[in-house]
XYZ file of C-alpha atoms in Angstrom:
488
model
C 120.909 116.331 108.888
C 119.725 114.960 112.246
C 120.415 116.748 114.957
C 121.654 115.168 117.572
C 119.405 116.590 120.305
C 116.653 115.164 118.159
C 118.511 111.823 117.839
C 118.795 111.372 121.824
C 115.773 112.792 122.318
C 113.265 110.383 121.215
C 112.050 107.014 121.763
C 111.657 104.588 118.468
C 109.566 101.856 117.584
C 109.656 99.494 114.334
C 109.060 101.273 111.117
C 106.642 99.061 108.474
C 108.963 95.677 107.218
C 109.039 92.600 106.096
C 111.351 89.918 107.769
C 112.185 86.803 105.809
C 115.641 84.611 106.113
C 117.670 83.617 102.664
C 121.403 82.003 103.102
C 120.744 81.538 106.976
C 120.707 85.499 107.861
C 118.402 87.684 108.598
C 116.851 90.154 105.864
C 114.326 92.571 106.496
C 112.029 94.387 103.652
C 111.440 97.875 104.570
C 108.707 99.025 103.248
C 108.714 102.876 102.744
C 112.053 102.420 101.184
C 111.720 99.766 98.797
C 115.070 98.165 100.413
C 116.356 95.304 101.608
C 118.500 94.909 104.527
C 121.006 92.408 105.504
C 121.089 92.505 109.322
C 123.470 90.113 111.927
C 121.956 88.840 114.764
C 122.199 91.482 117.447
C 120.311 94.087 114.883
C 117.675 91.759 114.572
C 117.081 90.878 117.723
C 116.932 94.450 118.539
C 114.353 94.940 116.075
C 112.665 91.881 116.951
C 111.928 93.890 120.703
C 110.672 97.006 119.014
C 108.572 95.170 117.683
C 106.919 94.395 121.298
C 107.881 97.953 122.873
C 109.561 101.301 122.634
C 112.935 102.460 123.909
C 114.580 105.223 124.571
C 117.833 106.722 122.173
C 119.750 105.570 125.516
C 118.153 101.972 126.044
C 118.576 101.157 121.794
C 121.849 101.663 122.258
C 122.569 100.162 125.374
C 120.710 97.300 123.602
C 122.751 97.014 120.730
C 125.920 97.283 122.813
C 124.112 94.285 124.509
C 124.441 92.201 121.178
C 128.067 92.888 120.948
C 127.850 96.208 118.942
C 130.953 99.334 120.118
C 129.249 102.359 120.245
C 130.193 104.146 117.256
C 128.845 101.565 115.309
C 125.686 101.003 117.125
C 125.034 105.083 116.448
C 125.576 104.773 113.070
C 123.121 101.663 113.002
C 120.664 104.056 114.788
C 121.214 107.164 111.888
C 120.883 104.486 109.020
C 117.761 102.975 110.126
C 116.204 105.928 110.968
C 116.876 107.206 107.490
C 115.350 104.365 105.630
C 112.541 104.047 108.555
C 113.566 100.933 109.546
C 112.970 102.284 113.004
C 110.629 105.416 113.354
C 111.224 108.058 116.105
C 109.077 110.442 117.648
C 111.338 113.188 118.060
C 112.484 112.901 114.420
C 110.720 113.694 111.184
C 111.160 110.275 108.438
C 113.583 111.309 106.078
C 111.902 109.532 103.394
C 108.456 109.434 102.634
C 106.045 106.837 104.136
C 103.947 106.434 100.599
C 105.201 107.029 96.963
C 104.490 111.080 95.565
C 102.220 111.614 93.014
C 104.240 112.119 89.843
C 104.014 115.208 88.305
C 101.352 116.042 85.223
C 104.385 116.874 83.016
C 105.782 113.308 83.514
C 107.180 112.941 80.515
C 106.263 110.002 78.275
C 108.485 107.470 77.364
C 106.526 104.818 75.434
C 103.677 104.084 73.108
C 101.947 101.191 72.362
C 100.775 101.272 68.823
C 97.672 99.393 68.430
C 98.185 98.944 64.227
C 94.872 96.835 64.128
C 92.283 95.517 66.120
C 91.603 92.821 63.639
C 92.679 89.243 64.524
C 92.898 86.423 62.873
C 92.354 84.282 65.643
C 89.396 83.726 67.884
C 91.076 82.504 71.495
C 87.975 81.807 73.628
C 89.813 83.833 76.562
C 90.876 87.307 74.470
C 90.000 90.258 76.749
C 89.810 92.324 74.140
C 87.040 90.276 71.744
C 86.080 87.926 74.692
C 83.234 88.208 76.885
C 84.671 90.675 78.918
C 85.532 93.385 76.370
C 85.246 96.704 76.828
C 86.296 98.018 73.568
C 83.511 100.314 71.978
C 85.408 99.398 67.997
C 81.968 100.008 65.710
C 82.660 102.720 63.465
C 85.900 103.248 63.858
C 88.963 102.453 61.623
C 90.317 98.632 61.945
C 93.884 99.455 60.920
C 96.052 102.322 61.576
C 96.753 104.654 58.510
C 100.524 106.217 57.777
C 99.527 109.187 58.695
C 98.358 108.332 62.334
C 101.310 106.229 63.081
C 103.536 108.595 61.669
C 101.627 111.581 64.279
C 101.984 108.943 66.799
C 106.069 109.148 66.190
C 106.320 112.658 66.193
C 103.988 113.151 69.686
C 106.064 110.104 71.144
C 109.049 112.079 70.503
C 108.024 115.634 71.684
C 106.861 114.695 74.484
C 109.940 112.404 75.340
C 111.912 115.482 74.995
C 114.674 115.952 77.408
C 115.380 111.957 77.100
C 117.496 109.784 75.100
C 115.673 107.252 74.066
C 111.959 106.541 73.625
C 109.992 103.045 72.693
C 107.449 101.859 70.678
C 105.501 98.349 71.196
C 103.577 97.348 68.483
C 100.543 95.487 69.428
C 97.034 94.226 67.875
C 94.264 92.477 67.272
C 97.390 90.389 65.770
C 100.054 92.873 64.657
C 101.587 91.333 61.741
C 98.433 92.016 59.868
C 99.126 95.540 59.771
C 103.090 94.135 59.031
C 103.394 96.883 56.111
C 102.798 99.594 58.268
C 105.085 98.259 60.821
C 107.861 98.708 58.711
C 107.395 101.973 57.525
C 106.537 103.105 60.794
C 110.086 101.751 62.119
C 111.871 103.164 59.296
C 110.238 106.874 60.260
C 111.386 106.646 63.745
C 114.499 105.462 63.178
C 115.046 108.582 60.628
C 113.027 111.220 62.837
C 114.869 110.075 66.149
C 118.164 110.044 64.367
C 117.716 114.062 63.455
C 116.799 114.743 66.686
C 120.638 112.714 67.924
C 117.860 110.776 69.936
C 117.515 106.676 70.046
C 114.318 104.994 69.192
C 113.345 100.994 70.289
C 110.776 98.647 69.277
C 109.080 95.447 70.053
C 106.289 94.027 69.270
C 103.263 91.405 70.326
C 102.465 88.473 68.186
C 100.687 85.019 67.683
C 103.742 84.196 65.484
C 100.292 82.671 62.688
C 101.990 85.092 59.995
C 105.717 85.091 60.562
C 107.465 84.638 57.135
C 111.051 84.574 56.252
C 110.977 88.264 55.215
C 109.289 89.680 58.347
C 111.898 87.562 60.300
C 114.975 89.359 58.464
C 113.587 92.827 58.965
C 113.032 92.358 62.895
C 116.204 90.359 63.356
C 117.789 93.696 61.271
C 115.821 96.334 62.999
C 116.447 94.432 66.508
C 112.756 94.443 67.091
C 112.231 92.414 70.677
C 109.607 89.742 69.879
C 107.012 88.324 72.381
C 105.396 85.790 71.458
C 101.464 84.757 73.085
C 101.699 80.782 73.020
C 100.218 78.642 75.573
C 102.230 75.597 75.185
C 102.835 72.393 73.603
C 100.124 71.155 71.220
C 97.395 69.983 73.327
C 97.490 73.193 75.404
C 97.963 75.940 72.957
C 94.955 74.475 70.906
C 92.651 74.131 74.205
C 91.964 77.657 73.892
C 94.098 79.809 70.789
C 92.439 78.511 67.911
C 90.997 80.285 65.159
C 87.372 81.036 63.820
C 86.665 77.483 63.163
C 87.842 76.347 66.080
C 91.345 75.238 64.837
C 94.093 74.534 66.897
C 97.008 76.843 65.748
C 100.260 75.565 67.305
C 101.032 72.911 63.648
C 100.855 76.510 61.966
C 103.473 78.256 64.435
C 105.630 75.651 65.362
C 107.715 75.659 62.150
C 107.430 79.454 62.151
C 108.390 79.979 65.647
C 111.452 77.913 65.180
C 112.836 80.238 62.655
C 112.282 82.853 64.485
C 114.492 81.990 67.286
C 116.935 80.127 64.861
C 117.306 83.539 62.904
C 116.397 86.595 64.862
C 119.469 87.222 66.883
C 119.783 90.262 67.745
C 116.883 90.661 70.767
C 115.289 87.757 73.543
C 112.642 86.177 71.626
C 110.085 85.730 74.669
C 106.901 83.672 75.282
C 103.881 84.906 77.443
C 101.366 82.307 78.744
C 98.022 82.895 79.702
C 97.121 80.244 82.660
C 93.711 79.324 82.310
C 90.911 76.390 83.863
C 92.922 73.192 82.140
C 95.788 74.868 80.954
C 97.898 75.205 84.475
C 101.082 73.100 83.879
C 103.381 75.715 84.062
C 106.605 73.093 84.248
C 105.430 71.052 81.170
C 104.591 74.680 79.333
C 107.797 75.969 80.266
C 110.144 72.704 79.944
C 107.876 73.246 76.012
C 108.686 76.429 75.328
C 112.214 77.255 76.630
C 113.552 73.610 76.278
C 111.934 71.916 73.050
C 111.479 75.342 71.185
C 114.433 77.708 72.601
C 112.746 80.963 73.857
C 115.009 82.896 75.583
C 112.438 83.971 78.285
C 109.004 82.185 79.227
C 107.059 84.302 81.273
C 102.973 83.246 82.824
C 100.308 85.244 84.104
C 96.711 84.348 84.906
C 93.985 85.077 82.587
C 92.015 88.303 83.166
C 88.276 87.965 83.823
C 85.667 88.961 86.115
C 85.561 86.317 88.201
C 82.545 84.482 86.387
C 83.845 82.651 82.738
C 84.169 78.783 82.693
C 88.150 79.175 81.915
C 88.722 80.861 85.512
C 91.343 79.377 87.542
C 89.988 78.407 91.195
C 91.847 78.655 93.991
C 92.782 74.769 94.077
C 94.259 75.706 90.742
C 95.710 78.690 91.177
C 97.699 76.883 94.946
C 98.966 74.494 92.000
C 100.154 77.240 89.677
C 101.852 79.114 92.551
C 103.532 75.267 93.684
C 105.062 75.156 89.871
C 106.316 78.569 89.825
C 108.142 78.105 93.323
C 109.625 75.101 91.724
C 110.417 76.907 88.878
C 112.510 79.914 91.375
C 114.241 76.942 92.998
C 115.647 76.778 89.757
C 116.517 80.168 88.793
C 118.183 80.312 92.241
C 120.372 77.348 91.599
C 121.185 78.557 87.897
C 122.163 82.190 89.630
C 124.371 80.431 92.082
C 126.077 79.017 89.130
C 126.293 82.479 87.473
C 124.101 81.059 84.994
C 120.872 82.846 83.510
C 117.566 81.186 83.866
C 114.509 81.952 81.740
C 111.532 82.145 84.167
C 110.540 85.849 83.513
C 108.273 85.475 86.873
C 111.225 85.641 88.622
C 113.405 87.925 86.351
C 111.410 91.033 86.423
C 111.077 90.812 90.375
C 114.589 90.553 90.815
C 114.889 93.478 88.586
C 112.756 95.733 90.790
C 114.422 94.713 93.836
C 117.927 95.658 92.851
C 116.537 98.882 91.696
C 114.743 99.590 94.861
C 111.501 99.868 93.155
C 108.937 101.513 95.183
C 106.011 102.208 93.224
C 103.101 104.738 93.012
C 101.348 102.647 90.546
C 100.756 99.404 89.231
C 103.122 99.842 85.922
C 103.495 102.982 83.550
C 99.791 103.245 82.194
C 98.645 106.685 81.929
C 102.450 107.423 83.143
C 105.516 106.899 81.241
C 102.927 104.969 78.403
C 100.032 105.554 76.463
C 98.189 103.240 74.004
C 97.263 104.429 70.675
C 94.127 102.886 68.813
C 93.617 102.451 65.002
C 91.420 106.008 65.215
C 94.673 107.744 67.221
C 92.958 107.944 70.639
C 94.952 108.090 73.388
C 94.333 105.459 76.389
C 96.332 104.090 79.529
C 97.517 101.408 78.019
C 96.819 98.449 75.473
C 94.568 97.099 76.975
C 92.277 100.102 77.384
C 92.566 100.407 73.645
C 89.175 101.839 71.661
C 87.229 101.510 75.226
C 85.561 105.377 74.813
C 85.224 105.504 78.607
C 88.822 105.169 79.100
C 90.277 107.706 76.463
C 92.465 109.969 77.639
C 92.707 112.646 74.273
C 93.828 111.835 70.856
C 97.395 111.715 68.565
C 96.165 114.756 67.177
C 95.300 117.220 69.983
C 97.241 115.787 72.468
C 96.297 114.437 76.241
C 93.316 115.349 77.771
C 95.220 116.021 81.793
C 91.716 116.105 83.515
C 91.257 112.844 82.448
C 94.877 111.387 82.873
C 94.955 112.658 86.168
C 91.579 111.388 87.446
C 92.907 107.788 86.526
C 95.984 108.320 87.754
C 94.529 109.409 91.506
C 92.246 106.729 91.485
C 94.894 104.558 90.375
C 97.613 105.681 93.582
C 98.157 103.254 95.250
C 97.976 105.918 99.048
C 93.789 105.760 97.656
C 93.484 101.993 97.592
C 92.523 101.574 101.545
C 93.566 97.505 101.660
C 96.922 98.220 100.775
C 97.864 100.486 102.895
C 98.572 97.612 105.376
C 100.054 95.063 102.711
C 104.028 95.218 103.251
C 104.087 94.202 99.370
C 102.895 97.353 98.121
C 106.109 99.188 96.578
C 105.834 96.513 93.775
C 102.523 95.795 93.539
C 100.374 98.867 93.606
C 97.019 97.190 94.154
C 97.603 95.177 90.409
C 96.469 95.848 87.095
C 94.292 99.210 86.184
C 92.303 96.753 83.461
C 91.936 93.767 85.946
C 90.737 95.726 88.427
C 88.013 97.530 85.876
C 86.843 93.826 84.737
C 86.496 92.329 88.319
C 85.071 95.103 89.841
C 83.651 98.334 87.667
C 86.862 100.160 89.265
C 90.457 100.688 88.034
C 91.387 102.014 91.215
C 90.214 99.417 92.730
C 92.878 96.559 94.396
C 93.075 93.159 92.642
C 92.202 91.537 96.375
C 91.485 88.488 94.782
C 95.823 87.939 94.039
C 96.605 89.387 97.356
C 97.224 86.677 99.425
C 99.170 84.924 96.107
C 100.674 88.027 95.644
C 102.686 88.389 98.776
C 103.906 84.399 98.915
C 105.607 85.020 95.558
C 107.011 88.447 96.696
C 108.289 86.616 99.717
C 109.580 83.996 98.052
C 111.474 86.480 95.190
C 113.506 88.413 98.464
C 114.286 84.932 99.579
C 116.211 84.315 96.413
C 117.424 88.057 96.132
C 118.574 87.733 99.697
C 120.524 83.892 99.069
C 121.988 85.685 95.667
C 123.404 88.833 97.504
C 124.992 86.491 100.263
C 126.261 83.815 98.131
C 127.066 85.349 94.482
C 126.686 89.414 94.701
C 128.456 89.387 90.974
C 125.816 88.145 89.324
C 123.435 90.804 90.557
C 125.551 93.350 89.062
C 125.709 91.045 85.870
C 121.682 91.071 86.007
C 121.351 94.041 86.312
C 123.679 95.413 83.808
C 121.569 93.009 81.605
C 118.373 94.028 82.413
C 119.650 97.996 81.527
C 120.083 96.235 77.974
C 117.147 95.067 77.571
C-alpha cells in the first residue's frame, strides 16, 4: 500500500502510453500494463499537461478539481494511475513492473507441435522450410515420425504439463496427412494416456487439404481436431505459387475436398491461413473467396517470410496496399461486433483477444516457452518452424530439454534485450516479431523484425480503436468474445 506521505510527497510525470480516440472518447494504452483506459475529458487533459511538465501531488489535484473532479475522486484517480503507471512519481516505487519478467526455467510446457513428416507433396515456390531460405539440416535423418517417437512425445508432453488440465498437440508437416496413420494412433494414445491421468488432451492440425478423404474427415470431425487449412485463394491465386512438383496448380484438387470438410467437420472452426506474397496481395478478393464462396469459419493473412531478397517479396507499395485491405476488412469486423455478430478476419480476432486479456508479453509467442516442436528424429526445437535446423535444437523426446540452450534463446529472444523496442509503445504484443523471421532476415532470432515496425504499430492502433468503439458501444459482446475465444 501507498503511503500517503509518499503519495503527497512527490511530483509525477506521464508514465509510457498510447493515446488514440474510438466512440468519440478518449482511450489511452498504457504500456507497462498492457491496459487500456477509458478516460473523460478532464483526466485527459490532465495527462495531456504531464505530458509537457511535472506537478506536484498538490497541483494534480488541484488540476483535476480544475476539470470538474470532487476530491475524493480525483485521489482515487491519482492511486489508480499510479498503480498501472499511467502517471509515474518520484517519491513512489511503480507497483508494476516497467518490462515483462523473465519466466521461470521450470515454465511448464503446454504444447507440442508434432512434426509427423517433413515430406511434402507439394513444391510452393515460397515454403520456408524447402524454399530458398531453409534452414533445416534433414539429410540423414528419418522423414516420418515412428509410433514410438510420437508416442514418447505424448508421454513428455504430459509430464511436463503436470500440474495443468489440459495440454495440446498440433500436428504439422512437410504436409501432415501423409503421415495420416500415425495421426490417428497418436490421437487415440493421448486421448487414453490423458484420460488415466483425469487430464484433457486437444489437437489440431496444419494441412494443404491435397489428401483429405471422406474417412480422414469423419475421424477429425469425431476427434474434434481444429483444422487450418494453408490456401492462398481463389484459383488464379492459390496456383500462382502452391503448386506441386510439376508445377501444377492445386486448388481443382482441394476445392471439392475443402468443401466437405467444412460441410462435415462440425465440431471445431475450420480456418484458412494465407501467405501474402509479390502478386498475390488481394486480401478482400482472397477473403470474400475463402470465407464467402467456400465457408471457412476464420480467414486469417500474414506476409511471407524471407530475407528480404526472393522475387515473391512484398515491397512496401505492396505491403501500404495489404495494410489498406485489412483496415477495410476491421471496418467490418467492427460493424459486425456492433451488431453482436462474429466476423471472420482472424487479423483482427486474435488482437482483440490479447487486449481483453491484458496481454503484455515477454516474447514474441510461446516458442521455447509454453511450446516445443518435435521433428521426425524426436529433437526438440522452439517451434515448427525451427524444425530439423541442428543449430536450433534445444534436446531431444528422449532425454529431455537441453535448459542451457532453451534459455540462451529465450534471453536473446526478451524482448527488455531488443534495444529498438524499448521505445515502441506496441511492445506488450509484439515482442520484436517472430524468433524464425528474425533468424532469416538477419542471422539473429533475437533480433527485432524492424522491417514490420512501422506496419506493426498502425494495425495495433487501429485494433484499440475498435476495442475502444466495442467497449463504449456493445461491452456484451466482449464478454461473448471472450468466453469464445476460452473455447477455442
Amino acid at each position: 500500500m501507498t503511503s500517503m506521505t509518499a503519495l503527497t510527497s512527490g511530483h509525477y510525470r506521464r508514465g509510457e502510453m498510447h493515446e488514440f480516440q474510438a466512440a468519440d472518447q478518449p482511450f489511452v494504452y498504457l504500456v507497462s500494463a498492457g491496459a487500456i483506459f477509458a478516460l473523460d475529458e478532464g483526466a485527459h487533459a490532465v495527462l495531456r499537461r504531464l505530458e509537457h511538465e511535472q506537478l506536484s501531488h498538490a497541483d494534480l489535484v488541484q488540476a483535476l478539481l480544475d476539470t470538474g473532479y470532487d476530491r475524493t475522486d480525483a485521489e482515487d484517480l491519482i492511486r489508480e494511475l499510479l498503480f498501472v503507471n499511467g502517471i509515474v512519481s518520484d517519491a513512489v516505487r511503480p507497483a508494476i513492473a516497467l518490462a515483462p519478467q523473465t519466466p521461470p526455467a521450470d515454465f511448464p510446457l503446454q504444447a507440442l507441435v508434432l512434426n509427423i513428416t517433413n515430406q511434402c507433396n507439394l513444391a510452393c515456390t515460397y515454403c520456408y522450410e524447402f524454399g530458398d531460405d531453409k534452414i533445416a539440416t534433414p539429410r540423414g535423418k528419418p522423414k516420418y515420425m515412428s509410433l514410438e517417437t510420437a508416442r514418447a512425445s505424448v508421454d513428455f508432453l504430459l509430464e511436463k504439463s503436470a500440474g495443468a488440465n489440459g495440454a495440446h498437440i498440433t500436428f504439422f508437416g512437410g504436409e501432415t496427412l501423409m503421415n495420416f496413420k500415425l495421426l490417428r494412433d497418436v490421437v487415440l494414445y493421448a486421448r487414453e494416456q490423458a484420460g488415466a491421468k483425469g487430464r484433457t488432451i486437444g489437437f489440431s492440425l496444419t494441412t494443404n487439404a491435397t489428401l483429405l478423404t471422406d474417412e480422414i474427415i469423419a475421424f477429425l470431425s469425431e476427434q474434434e481436431i481444429g483444422v487450418t487449412v494453408s490456401m492462398d485463394g481463389p484459383p488464379d491465386l492459390q496456383d500462382k505459387r502452391r503448386v506441386y512438383k510439376s508445377g501444377k496448380g492445386s486448388y481443382a484438387v482441394i476445392e471439392p475436398r475443402l468443401r466437405k470438410l467444412i460441410a462435415q467437420h462440425r465440431t471445431r472452426a475450420i480456418t484458412a491461413r494465407v501467405t501474402l506474397t509479390d502478386g498475390v496481395t488481394d486480401v478482400i478478393r482472397i477473403y470474400r473467396h475463402l470465407k464467402d464462396d467456400l465457408g471457412f469459419h476464420e480467414v486469417g493473412f500474414a506476409p511471407v517470410t524471407n530475407s528480404g531478397e526472393r522475387d515473391y517479396m512484398i515491397d512496401d507499395s505492396g505491403m501500404d496496399d495489404v495494410l489498406a485491405q485489412f483496415h477495410e476488412l476491421a471496418d467490418e469486423w467492427l460493424e459486425h461486433a456492433l451488431r453482436g455478430q462474429m466476423h471472420g478476419f482472424s487479423n483482427v480476432s486474435e488482437t482483440i483477444g490479447e487486449l481483453i486479456q491484458g496481454v503484455n508479453k515477454s516474447h514474441p509467442c510461446g516458442a521455447g516457452l509454453g511450446l516445443l516442436g518435435v521433428s521426425p528424429s524426436g529433437d526438440l526445437s522452439p517451434c515448427h518452424r525451427f524444425t530439423d535446423a541442428d543449430t536450433h535444437t534445444l534436446g531431444h523426446i528422449s532425454i529431455g530439454i537441453d535448459q542451457d540452450k532453451r534459455q540462451d534463446f529465450l534471453s536473446r529472444g526478451h524482448v527488455s534485450a531488443k534495444y529498438e523496442c524499448q521505445s515502441c509503445w506496441a511492445r506488450p504484443l509484439c515482442a520484436g516479431g517472430c524468433h524464425h523471421e528474425a533468424f532469416v532476415r538477419y542471422g539473429d532470432t533475437g533480433h527485432a523484425n524492424l522491417h514490420y515496425c512501422d506496419w506493426i504499430r498502425q494495425w495495433t492502433d487501429t485494433c484499440l480503436r475498435i476495442y475502444g468503439a466495442v467497449s463504449v458501444q456493445n461491452p456484451e459482446f466482449l464478454e461473448r468474445f471472450a468466453a469464445r475465444k476460452g473455447l477455442s
